[in-house]
Short mmCIF file of C-alpha atoms in Angstrom, two decimals:
data_model
loop_
_atom_site.label_atom_id
_atom_site.label_comp_id
_atom_site.label_asym_id
_atom_site.label_seq_id
_atom_site.Cartn_x
_atom_site.Cartn_y
_atom_site.Cartn_z
CA MET H 1 -8.24 36.63 25.69
CA ILE H 2 -11.01 36.12 23.15
CA ILE H 3 -11.40 32.56 21.89
CA SER H 4 -13.61 31.85 18.89
CA LYS H 5 -15.55 28.61 18.91
CA LYS H 6 -15.34 28.34 15.14
CA SER H 7 -13.23 25.63 13.58
CA LEU H 8 -12.47 24.40 10.08
CA ALA H 9 -14.43 21.37 8.91
CA ARG H 10 -12.27 18.25 8.49
CA ARG H 11 -13.46 17.97 4.91
CA THR H 12 -12.29 21.46 3.92
CA PHE H 13 -10.89 21.80 0.38
CA LEU H 14 -9.00 24.52 -1.44
CA ARG H 15 -10.79 25.08 -4.75
CA GLY H 16 -10.08 26.99 -7.93
CA MET H 17 -10.83 26.57 -11.65
CA GLY H 18 -12.05 23.01 -11.28
CA ALA H 19 -9.22 21.90 -9.00
CA ALA H 20 -9.70 20.77 -5.41
CA VAL H 21 -6.95 20.13 -2.86
CA ALA H 22 -7.85 18.47 0.44
CA LEU H 23 -6.20 19.83 3.57
CA PRO H 24 -4.13 17.88 6.09
CA ALA H 25 -5.29 17.58 9.70
CA LEU H 26 -4.88 21.02 11.30
CA GLU H 27 -5.35 22.22 14.84
CA ALA H 28 -7.84 24.74 13.45
CA MET H 29 -10.11 21.82 12.59
CA VAL H 30 -10.53 21.00 16.28
CA PRO H 31 -13.14 23.03 18.23
CA ALA H 32 -11.83 25.82 20.47
CA PHE H 33 -10.31 24.75 23.83
CA LYS H 34 -9.50 21.31 22.37
CA ALA H 35 -6.65 22.03 19.95
CA SER H 36 -4.13 20.16 22.07
CA ALA H 37 -6.31 17.05 22.05
CA ALA H 38 -6.58 16.68 18.29
CA THR H 39 -8.11 13.32 17.53
CA ALA H 40 -6.39 11.24 14.87
CA THR H 41 -8.26 8.92 12.55
CA PRO H 42 -7.20 5.26 12.28
CA ARG H 43 -5.79 4.08 8.97
CA PHE H 44 -5.14 0.71 7.34
CA GLY H 45 -2.87 -0.40 4.53
CA ALA H 46 -1.60 -3.63 2.96
CA VAL H 47 1.49 -4.01 0.76
CA PHE H 48 1.81 -7.19 -1.30
CA VAL H 49 5.06 -8.75 -2.51
CA PRO H 50 5.00 -11.53 -5.14
CA ASN H 51 6.69 -14.87 -5.83
CA GLY H 52 7.01 -16.01 -2.22
CA ALA H 53 10.02 -15.55 0.05
CA ILE H 54 12.90 -17.47 1.52
CA VAL H 55 11.05 -18.06 4.78
CA GLU H 56 14.14 -19.33 6.60
CA SER H 57 15.58 -15.83 6.16
CA TRP H 58 12.26 -14.10 6.86
CA ILE H 59 10.85 -15.77 9.97
CA PRO H 60 12.72 -14.90 13.20
CA ARG H 61 14.30 -17.86 14.97
CA THR H 62 12.97 -16.73 18.36
CA SER H 63 9.40 -15.91 19.32
CA GLY H 64 7.68 -13.62 21.79
CA ALA H 65 8.90 -10.21 22.91
CA GLY H 66 12.50 -9.24 22.31
CA PHE H 67 12.88 -11.54 19.31
CA GLU H 68 15.88 -11.21 17.01
CA LEU H 69 15.23 -9.79 13.56
CA SER H 70 15.79 -12.17 10.66
CA PRO H 71 18.12 -11.17 7.77
CA ILE H 72 15.33 -10.04 5.43
CA LEU H 73 13.70 -7.93 8.14
CA GLN H 74 16.91 -6.17 9.22
CA PRO H 75 15.93 -2.91 7.43
CA LEU H 76 13.07 -2.61 9.95
CA ALA H 77 15.41 -2.43 12.96
CA LYS H 78 14.48 1.15 13.87
CA TYR H 79 10.79 0.24 13.79
CA LYS H 80 11.10 -2.94 15.86
CA ASP H 81 9.24 -1.40 18.82
CA SER H 82 6.12 -1.18 16.65
CA LEU H 83 6.68 -4.34 14.60
CA VAL H 84 4.80 -7.63 14.91
CA VAL H 85 5.87 -10.66 12.87
CA VAL H 86 3.23 -13.39 12.48
CA SER H 87 4.41 -16.82 11.36
CA ASN H 88 2.82 -20.18 10.46
CA LEU H 89 -0.14 -18.68 8.61
CA THR H 90 -1.45 -20.50 5.56
CA ARG H 91 -3.58 -19.54 2.61
CA ALA H 92 -6.82 -21.41 1.94
CA HIS H 93 -6.68 -25.16 1.30
CA PRO H 94 -3.10 -25.65 2.53
CA GLY H 95 -1.01 -27.87 0.31
CA VAL H 96 -2.90 -26.97 -2.87
CA VAL H 97 -0.48 -25.83 -5.58
CA GLU H 98 -2.79 -25.86 -8.60
CA GLY H 99 -3.15 -22.27 -9.75
CA ASP H 100 -0.55 -21.36 -7.13
CA HIS H 101 0.30 -17.81 -8.23
CA ALA H 102 -3.34 -16.96 -8.89
CA ILE H 103 -4.63 -18.27 -5.58
CA SER H 104 -1.71 -16.66 -3.75
CA ALA H 105 -2.69 -13.17 -4.89
CA ALA H 106 -6.44 -13.70 -4.66
CA GLY H 107 -6.36 -15.39 -1.26
CA TRP H 108 -3.87 -13.29 0.71
CA LEU H 109 -6.35 -10.72 2.01
CA SER H 110 -9.47 -12.87 1.66
CA GLY H 111 -8.44 -16.27 3.01
CA VAL H 112 -10.34 -18.06 0.22
CA LEU H 113 -9.42 -20.48 -2.55
CA ALA H 114 -10.34 -18.72 -5.79
CA LYS H 115 -12.61 -20.49 -8.26
CA ARG H 116 -10.75 -22.05 -11.16
CA THR H 117 -12.01 -20.36 -14.31
CA GLN H 118 -10.68 -18.62 -17.39
CA ALA H 119 -14.01 -16.92 -18.07
CA GLU H 120 -15.76 -13.94 -16.48
CA ASP H 121 -17.35 -16.02 -13.71
CA VAL H 122 -14.50 -15.30 -11.32
CA LEU H 123 -15.16 -15.97 -7.65
CA GLY H 124 -12.93 -14.90 -4.80
CA GLY H 125 -13.77 -13.38 -1.44
CA THR H 126 -14.28 -9.96 0.12
CA THR H 127 -10.84 -8.83 1.28
CA ILE H 128 -9.97 -7.42 4.69
CA ASP H 129 -9.16 -3.97 3.25
CA GLN H 130 -12.73 -3.69 1.98
CA ILE H 131 -14.16 -4.92 5.29
CA VAL H 132 -12.13 -2.21 7.04
CA ALA H 133 -13.13 0.39 4.44
CA GLY H 134 -16.75 -0.38 5.24
CA ARG H 135 -16.05 0.74 8.81
CA ILE H 136 -13.66 3.71 8.46
CA GLY H 137 -13.75 4.66 4.78
CA GLN H 138 -17.21 6.12 4.41
CA GLU H 139 -16.33 9.65 5.56
CA THR H 140 -13.53 10.14 3.03
CA PRO H 141 -13.77 10.96 -0.70
CA PHE H 142 -12.36 7.51 -1.50
CA PRO H 143 -13.34 4.60 0.77
CA SER H 144 -10.14 2.91 -0.42
CA ILE H 145 -7.53 3.18 -3.13
CA GLU H 146 -5.78 0.34 -4.93
CA LEU H 147 -2.33 0.78 -6.47
CA ALA H 148 0.23 -1.35 -8.27
CA THR H 149 3.41 -1.01 -10.36
CA ALA H 150 3.07 -3.75 -12.99
CA ASP H 151 1.34 -3.01 -16.30
CA PHE H 152 -1.54 -5.51 -16.45
CA THR H 153 -2.82 -4.58 -19.90
CA GLY H 154 -1.22 -7.57 -21.65
CA TYR H 155 -2.49 -10.09 -19.13
CA VAL H 156 -5.90 -11.41 -20.17
CA GLY H 157 -7.45 -14.87 -20.31
CA ALA H 158 -5.66 -17.45 -18.19
CA CYS H 159 -2.37 -16.52 -16.53
CA THR H 160 -1.71 -19.72 -14.59
CA SER H 161 -3.10 -23.26 -14.57
CA GLY H 162 -6.51 -22.36 -15.97
CA TYR H 163 -7.03 -19.41 -13.62
CA SER H 164 -8.13 -16.04 -14.96
CA CYS H 165 -5.57 -13.25 -15.01
CA VAL H 166 -8.05 -11.28 -12.90
CA TYR H 167 -6.77 -13.23 -9.90
CA THR H 168 -3.16 -12.14 -10.41
CA ASN H 169 -4.01 -8.56 -11.42
CA THR H 170 -5.46 -7.42 -8.09
CA ILE H 171 -5.39 -8.26 -4.40
CA SER H 172 -8.53 -6.29 -3.47
CA TRP H 173 -12.09 -7.61 -3.81
CA ASN H 174 -15.10 -5.51 -2.85
CA THR H 175 -17.33 -8.61 -3.00
CA PRO H 176 -16.61 -12.24 -3.93
CA THR H 177 -17.48 -11.41 -7.55
CA ARG H 178 -16.12 -7.87 -7.77
CA PRO H 179 -12.34 -7.55 -8.03
CA LEU H 180 -11.08 -3.97 -7.85
CA PRO H 181 -8.69 -2.69 -10.54
CA MET H 182 -5.25 -1.50 -9.44
CA GLU H 183 -3.95 1.82 -10.78
CA ILE H 184 -0.31 1.89 -11.91
CA ASN H 185 0.03 5.41 -13.33
CA PRO H 186 1.18 8.04 -10.80
CA ARG H 187 -0.35 10.80 -12.95
CA ALA H 188 -3.75 9.08 -12.89
CA VAL H 189 -3.50 8.61 -9.12
CA PHE H 190 -2.58 12.27 -8.61
CA GLU H 191 -5.50 13.44 -10.71
CA LYS H 192 -7.86 11.04 -8.97
CA LEU H 193 -6.88 12.55 -5.64
CA PHE H 194 -6.72 16.20 -6.70
CA GLY H 195 -8.89 16.59 -9.78
CA ARG H 196 -8.68 16.92 -13.54
CA PRO H 197 -10.95 13.99 -14.57
CA GLY H 198 -11.18 12.77 -18.16
CA THR H 199 -9.61 10.31 -20.54
CA PRO H 200 -5.83 9.87 -20.47
CA ALA H 201 -5.53 11.93 -23.68
CA GLU H 202 -7.72 14.71 -22.29
CA ARG H 203 -5.79 14.79 -19.02
CA GLN H 204 -2.45 14.97 -20.83
CA ALA H 205 -3.59 17.78 -23.13
CA ARG H 206 -5.10 19.73 -20.24
CA PHE H 207 -1.96 19.37 -18.15
CA ALA H 208 0.12 20.70 -21.04
CA ARG H 209 -1.87 23.94 -21.23
CA THR H 210 -2.60 24.60 -17.56
CA ARG H 211 -0.48 25.62 -14.63
CA SER H 212 0.22 23.57 -11.53
CA ILE H 213 -2.85 22.45 -9.64
CA LEU H 214 -1.56 24.45 -6.68
CA ASP H 215 -1.41 27.60 -8.81
CA LEU H 216 -5.13 27.17 -9.46
CA VAL H 217 -5.94 27.28 -5.75
CA ALA H 218 -3.21 29.74 -4.74
CA ALA H 219 -5.54 32.61 -3.87
CA GLN H 220 -7.63 30.55 -1.48
CA ALA H 221 -4.52 28.94 0.05
CA SER H 222 -3.03 32.37 0.70
CA GLU H 223 -6.25 33.59 2.32
CA LEU H 224 -6.43 30.50 4.53
CA GLN H 225 -2.79 30.86 5.62
CA ARG H 226 -3.57 34.28 7.09
CA THR H 227 -6.15 32.76 9.45
CA LEU H 228 -4.00 29.92 10.80
CA GLY H 229 -1.71 29.68 13.80
CA PRO H 230 2.06 29.15 13.38
CA ARG H 231 1.97 25.33 13.67
CA ASP H 232 -0.89 25.02 11.18
CA LYS H 233 0.82 27.41 8.76
CA ALA H 234 3.96 25.27 8.79
CA ARG H 235 1.98 22.03 8.45
CA LEU H 236 -0.07 23.34 5.51
CA ALA H 237 3.03 24.73 3.79
CA ASP H 238 4.84 21.39 4.07
CA TYR H 239 1.84 19.52 2.70
CA LEU H 240 1.42 21.84 -0.30
CA ASP H 241 5.17 21.70 -0.96
CA ASN H 242 4.91 17.88 -1.10
CA VAL H 243 2.02 18.10 -3.58
CA ARG H 244 4.02 20.44 -5.81
CA GLU H 245 7.14 18.27 -5.58
CA ILE H 246 5.21 15.21 -6.76
CA GLU H 247 3.79 17.23 -9.65
CA ARG H 248 7.33 18.24 -10.60
CA ARG H 249 8.60 14.66 -10.46
CA ILE H 250 5.73 13.36 -12.58
CA GLU H 251 6.35 16.08 -15.16
CA LYS H 252 10.06 15.21 -15.21
CA SER H 253 9.29 11.51 -15.62
CA GLU H 254 6.87 12.16 -18.48
CA ALA H 255 9.31 14.45 -20.26
CA ARG H 256 12.04 11.83 -20.04
CA ASN H 257 9.72 9.05 -21.20
CA SER H 258 8.50 11.08 -24.17
CA THR H 259 12.04 11.49 -25.54
CA ASP H 260 13.42 8.05 -24.68
CA VAL H 261 12.88 5.62 -27.54
CA THR H 262 12.85 2.66 -25.15
CA ALA H 263 9.99 4.18 -23.15
CA VAL H 264 7.53 5.29 -25.84
CA ALA H 265 5.18 2.37 -25.09
CA LEU H 266 4.94 3.21 -21.39
CA PRO H 267 1.80 4.94 -20.09
CA ALA H 268 2.42 8.66 -19.55
CA GLY H 269 3.48 9.33 -15.99
CA VAL H 270 5.02 5.93 -15.28
CA PRO H 271 8.76 6.27 -14.53
CA ASP H 272 11.24 4.03 -16.30
CA ALA H 273 12.96 2.99 -13.08
CA PHE H 274 11.11 0.61 -10.77
CA GLU H 275 12.52 2.22 -7.64
CA GLU H 276 11.34 5.68 -8.74
CA HIS H 277 7.92 4.31 -9.68
CA LEU H 278 7.52 2.57 -6.35
CA ALA H 279 8.65 5.69 -4.46
CA LEU H 280 6.16 7.89 -6.28
CA MET H 281 3.30 5.55 -5.45
CA TYR H 282 4.32 5.45 -1.80
CA GLU H 283 4.40 9.25 -1.77
CA MET H 284 0.88 9.32 -3.24
CA LEU H 285 -0.26 7.17 -0.34
CA VAL H 286 1.30 9.56 2.17
CA LEU H 287 -0.55 12.48 0.57
CA ALA H 288 -3.81 10.53 0.46
CA TYR H 289 -3.51 9.77 4.18
CA GLN H 290 -2.37 13.28 5.04
CA GLY H 291 -5.28 14.93 3.23
CA ASP H 292 -7.73 12.36 4.64
CA LEU H 293 -8.68 11.50 1.06
CA THR H 294 -8.69 7.85 2.05
CA ARG H 295 -7.92 5.83 5.16
CA VAL H 296 -7.50 2.45 3.45
CA PHE H 297 -5.17 1.29 0.69
CA THR H 298 -3.82 -1.85 -0.94
CA PHE H 299 -0.60 -1.79 -2.96
CA MET H 300 0.86 -4.52 -5.16
CA SER H 301 4.57 -3.75 -5.23
CA ASP H 302 4.62 -6.19 -8.15
CA ARG H 303 2.40 -8.94 -9.54
CA GLU H 304 2.68 -12.68 -9.11
CA LEU H 305 4.75 -14.30 -11.87
CA SER H 306 6.79 -11.08 -12.07
CA GLN H 307 9.67 -11.32 -14.52
CA ARG H 308 11.29 -8.13 -13.22
CA THR H 309 15.08 -8.06 -12.94
CA TYR H 310 17.04 -6.17 -10.28
CA PRO H 311 20.46 -5.24 -11.72
CA GLN H 312 20.64 -2.38 -9.19
CA ILE H 313 21.21 -5.00 -6.46
CA GLY H 314 23.18 -7.45 -8.56
CA VAL H 315 20.33 -9.77 -9.66
CA SER H 316 20.14 -9.90 -13.45
CA GLU H 317 17.90 -12.98 -13.60
CA GLN H 318 14.12 -12.59 -13.70
CA HIS H 319 12.44 -12.68 -10.31
CA HIS H 320 10.05 -15.53 -11.09
CA THR H 321 12.81 -17.58 -12.70
CA VAL H 322 15.24 -17.25 -9.81
CA SER H 323 12.44 -17.87 -7.28
CA HIS H 324 12.50 -21.50 -8.51
CA HIS H 325 15.88 -21.77 -6.88
CA GLY H 326 16.15 -25.57 -6.91
CA ASN H 327 17.83 -25.34 -3.49
CA ASP H 328 20.87 -23.81 -5.17
CA PRO H 329 22.54 -21.59 -2.50
CA SER H 330 23.44 -18.91 -5.06
CA ASN H 331 19.85 -18.65 -6.30
CA ILE H 332 18.50 -18.64 -2.74
CA ALA H 333 20.85 -15.75 -1.95
CA LYS H 334 19.48 -13.82 -4.93
CA VAL H 335 15.90 -14.26 -3.76
CA VAL H 336 16.90 -13.10 -0.28
CA LYS H 337 18.43 -10.01 -1.91
CA ILE H 338 15.17 -9.27 -3.72
CA ASN H 339 13.08 -9.85 -0.58
CA THR H 340 15.35 -7.59 1.47
CA TYR H 341 15.41 -4.88 -1.19
CA HIS H 342 11.61 -4.67 -1.19
CA VAL H 343 11.61 -4.34 2.61
CA GLU H 344 14.19 -1.56 2.34
CA LEU H 345 11.98 0.36 -0.09
CA PHE H 346 8.97 -0.15 2.18
CA THR H 347 10.98 1.21 5.12
CA ARG H 348 11.44 4.49 3.23
CA PHE H 349 7.65 4.74 3.09
CA LEU H 350 7.54 4.24 6.86
CA ASP H 351 10.08 7.05 7.22
CA GLN H 352 7.74 9.39 5.34
CA LEU H 353 4.77 8.42 7.47
CA LYS H 354 6.84 8.94 10.62
CA ALA H 355 7.91 12.41 9.45
CA THR H 356 4.36 13.57 8.68
CA PRO H 357 2.47 15.18 11.62
CA ASP H 358 -1.04 13.93 12.29
CA GLY H 359 -3.14 14.90 15.29
CA ASP H 360 -1.09 14.42 18.43
CA GLY H 361 1.55 12.32 16.66
CA SER H 362 2.43 11.24 13.13
CA LEU H 363 0.72 9.31 10.35
CA TYR H 364 2.86 6.33 11.32
CA ASP H 365 1.54 6.45 14.89
CA HIS H 366 -2.07 6.20 13.69
CA THR H 367 -1.68 3.54 11.00
CA LEU H 368 -1.82 -0.26 10.89
CA LEU H 369 0.14 -1.67 7.96
CA PHE H 370 0.48 -5.28 6.82
CA TYR H 371 3.23 -6.43 4.49
CA GLY H 372 3.70 -9.83 2.91
CA GLY H 373 2.33 -12.25 0.34
CA GLY H 374 0.33 -15.36 -0.33
CA MET H 375 3.14 -17.84 -0.97
CA GLY H 376 5.81 -19.37 1.24
CA ASN H 377 8.80 -21.17 -0.30
CA PRO H 378 8.58 -20.18 -3.99
CA ASN H 379 10.53 -23.21 -5.17
CA GLN H 380 7.59 -25.37 -4.09
CA HIS H 381 4.84 -22.75 -4.52
CA ALA H 382 4.18 -23.54 -0.86
CA SER H 383 0.92 -22.49 0.74
CA ASP H 384 2.67 -21.91 4.06
CA PRO H 385 4.25 -20.55 6.12
CA LEU H 386 3.34 -17.17 4.66
CA PRO H 387 5.75 -14.24 4.94
CA LEU H 388 3.90 -11.52 6.88
CA PHE H 389 4.45 -8.74 9.36
CA ALA H 390 2.53 -5.76 10.68
CA VAL H 391 3.99 -2.39 11.61
CA GLY H 392 2.86 1.03 12.78
CA GLY H 393 1.26 2.52 15.84
CA GLY H 394 -1.89 0.53 15.15
CA VAL H 395 -0.30 -2.82 16.05
CA GLY H 396 -0.78 -2.24 19.79
CA ARG H 397 2.25 -3.59 21.60
CA GLY H 398 5.11 -4.05 19.16
CA GLY H 399 8.41 -5.87 19.35
CA ARG H 400 6.74 -9.28 19.09
CA HIS H 401 7.00 -12.44 17.03
CA ILE H 402 3.72 -14.36 17.17
CA GLN H 403 4.43 -18.00 16.37
CA LEU H 404 1.09 -19.68 15.68
CA ALA H 405 0.22 -23.33 15.34
CA PRO H 406 1.31 -24.68 11.93
CA ARG H 407 -1.12 -23.91 9.11
CA THR H 408 -3.27 -21.41 10.97
CA PRO H 409 -5.68 -19.95 8.35
CA VAL H 410 -4.74 -16.41 7.36
CA GLY H 411 -8.43 -15.63 7.76
CA ASN H 412 -7.95 -15.95 11.53
CA LEU H 413 -5.62 -12.95 11.44
CA TRP H 414 -8.01 -10.94 9.30
CA MET H 415 -10.79 -11.76 11.75
CA ALA H 416 -8.76 -10.06 14.50
CA VAL H 417 -8.26 -7.01 12.27
CA ALA H 418 -11.95 -6.88 11.31
CA LYS H 419 -13.00 -6.94 14.95
CA ARG H 420 -10.43 -4.28 15.79
CA PHE H 421 -12.11 -1.93 13.33
CA GLY H 422 -15.59 -2.70 14.65
CA SER H 423 -16.82 -5.22 12.07
CA ASP H 424 -19.20 -7.97 13.18
CA VAL H 425 -18.24 -10.31 10.30
CA GLN H 426 -18.61 -13.93 11.41
CA SER H 427 -15.91 -15.51 9.26
CA ILE H 428 -13.30 -14.62 6.66
CA GLY H 429 -12.33 -17.26 4.15
CA GLU H 430 -11.52 -20.53 5.91
CA SER H 431 -11.11 -18.92 9.33
CA ASN H 432 -11.72 -21.20 12.33
CA GLY H 433 -10.81 -18.78 15.09
CA VAL H 434 -9.26 -15.38 15.82
CA VAL H 435 -5.54 -14.70 16.21
CA ASP H 436 -4.71 -13.03 19.53
CA PHE H 437 -2.98 -10.17 17.75
CA PHE H 438 -3.87 -6.95 19.58
CA VAL H 439 -2.56 -6.90 23.14
#
């Protein structure tokens, strides 16, 4: 048997007429004799949910291994073996409620109390996603990507208690003075990942006169397929099918929006339905991971102060309004419904990661994901306990509820994550220790 020592480079792209499509991890990218030991890259992600949570229905009543899932976390039952719930964390300056929504968003991943200002002299803190990106994001086209669903364009000046809207419009900060913008348009995200740069008008006109991005690279894809083994052929075909399916769904969404009078003000590519929008963004993240276009993401499922309604689950009141439940059992039940619904949608994302091969396992097996927010009981705008859990193969030993001492700085958790990814950072926000998270 003749074995060639040649292998595809991990950063191989299919190219054609200005388009470039990254490839997923293939066995052919591993040197000869080592295909069965394909090495997977670690990945990190953080999903933010706004307006606090009903912590009594979020935090499990038992701690340690074998804990019982709380009502809001029930959708995660099939992932319990790789789930870690962390309770009793607090954002910076516990007890402070001034600027609550702003400091909740700005401080979740940084552990800092944002500077109160309505001007351009905003001051936050470098967030854990950017610390991790500094360690594992330098070999990918995008060190990190930042996504959201809420349209921020109308939110300028002060959004809450004298705090700049910048603080509620992003959760990712590259430096204490450099907040990163969140992209909400699936079309823009797709083109960022796979090409077609330009202004929104230029991109829309170009898309109208060109074929699918996959049609542009079809010849090279066909040539590559002939050189791959059966498993790689199937993996590449699935990946390219997913890219084409997302293109089709974006086209369908845009066509519907362009003819629907109620949607003419929406940016092209943004679906009318929240659930569809959220699903498209999650699918973009799967593709970005699969193609090794990035290994780090942050995603705001919605913004603080969100006025979104959820008639699809029987909640017609605005989220922010009902979050001030006044201890009314019916309002509390509605907030629990919203919290649970978001976890259900997140679980569908986990299903996609689990179904996507990567190295010797799946994307899910090689990813560390955090999910939660920067506010506890929303009725009080409480600084703690924060709703937070981690899931994925990157958690180490799962099936745990870590019950910390009351008001443990969230920075202590991010210190553990930073060290896990090889950072020598000495402190994060108001950290005063390191959570014993990875065991």
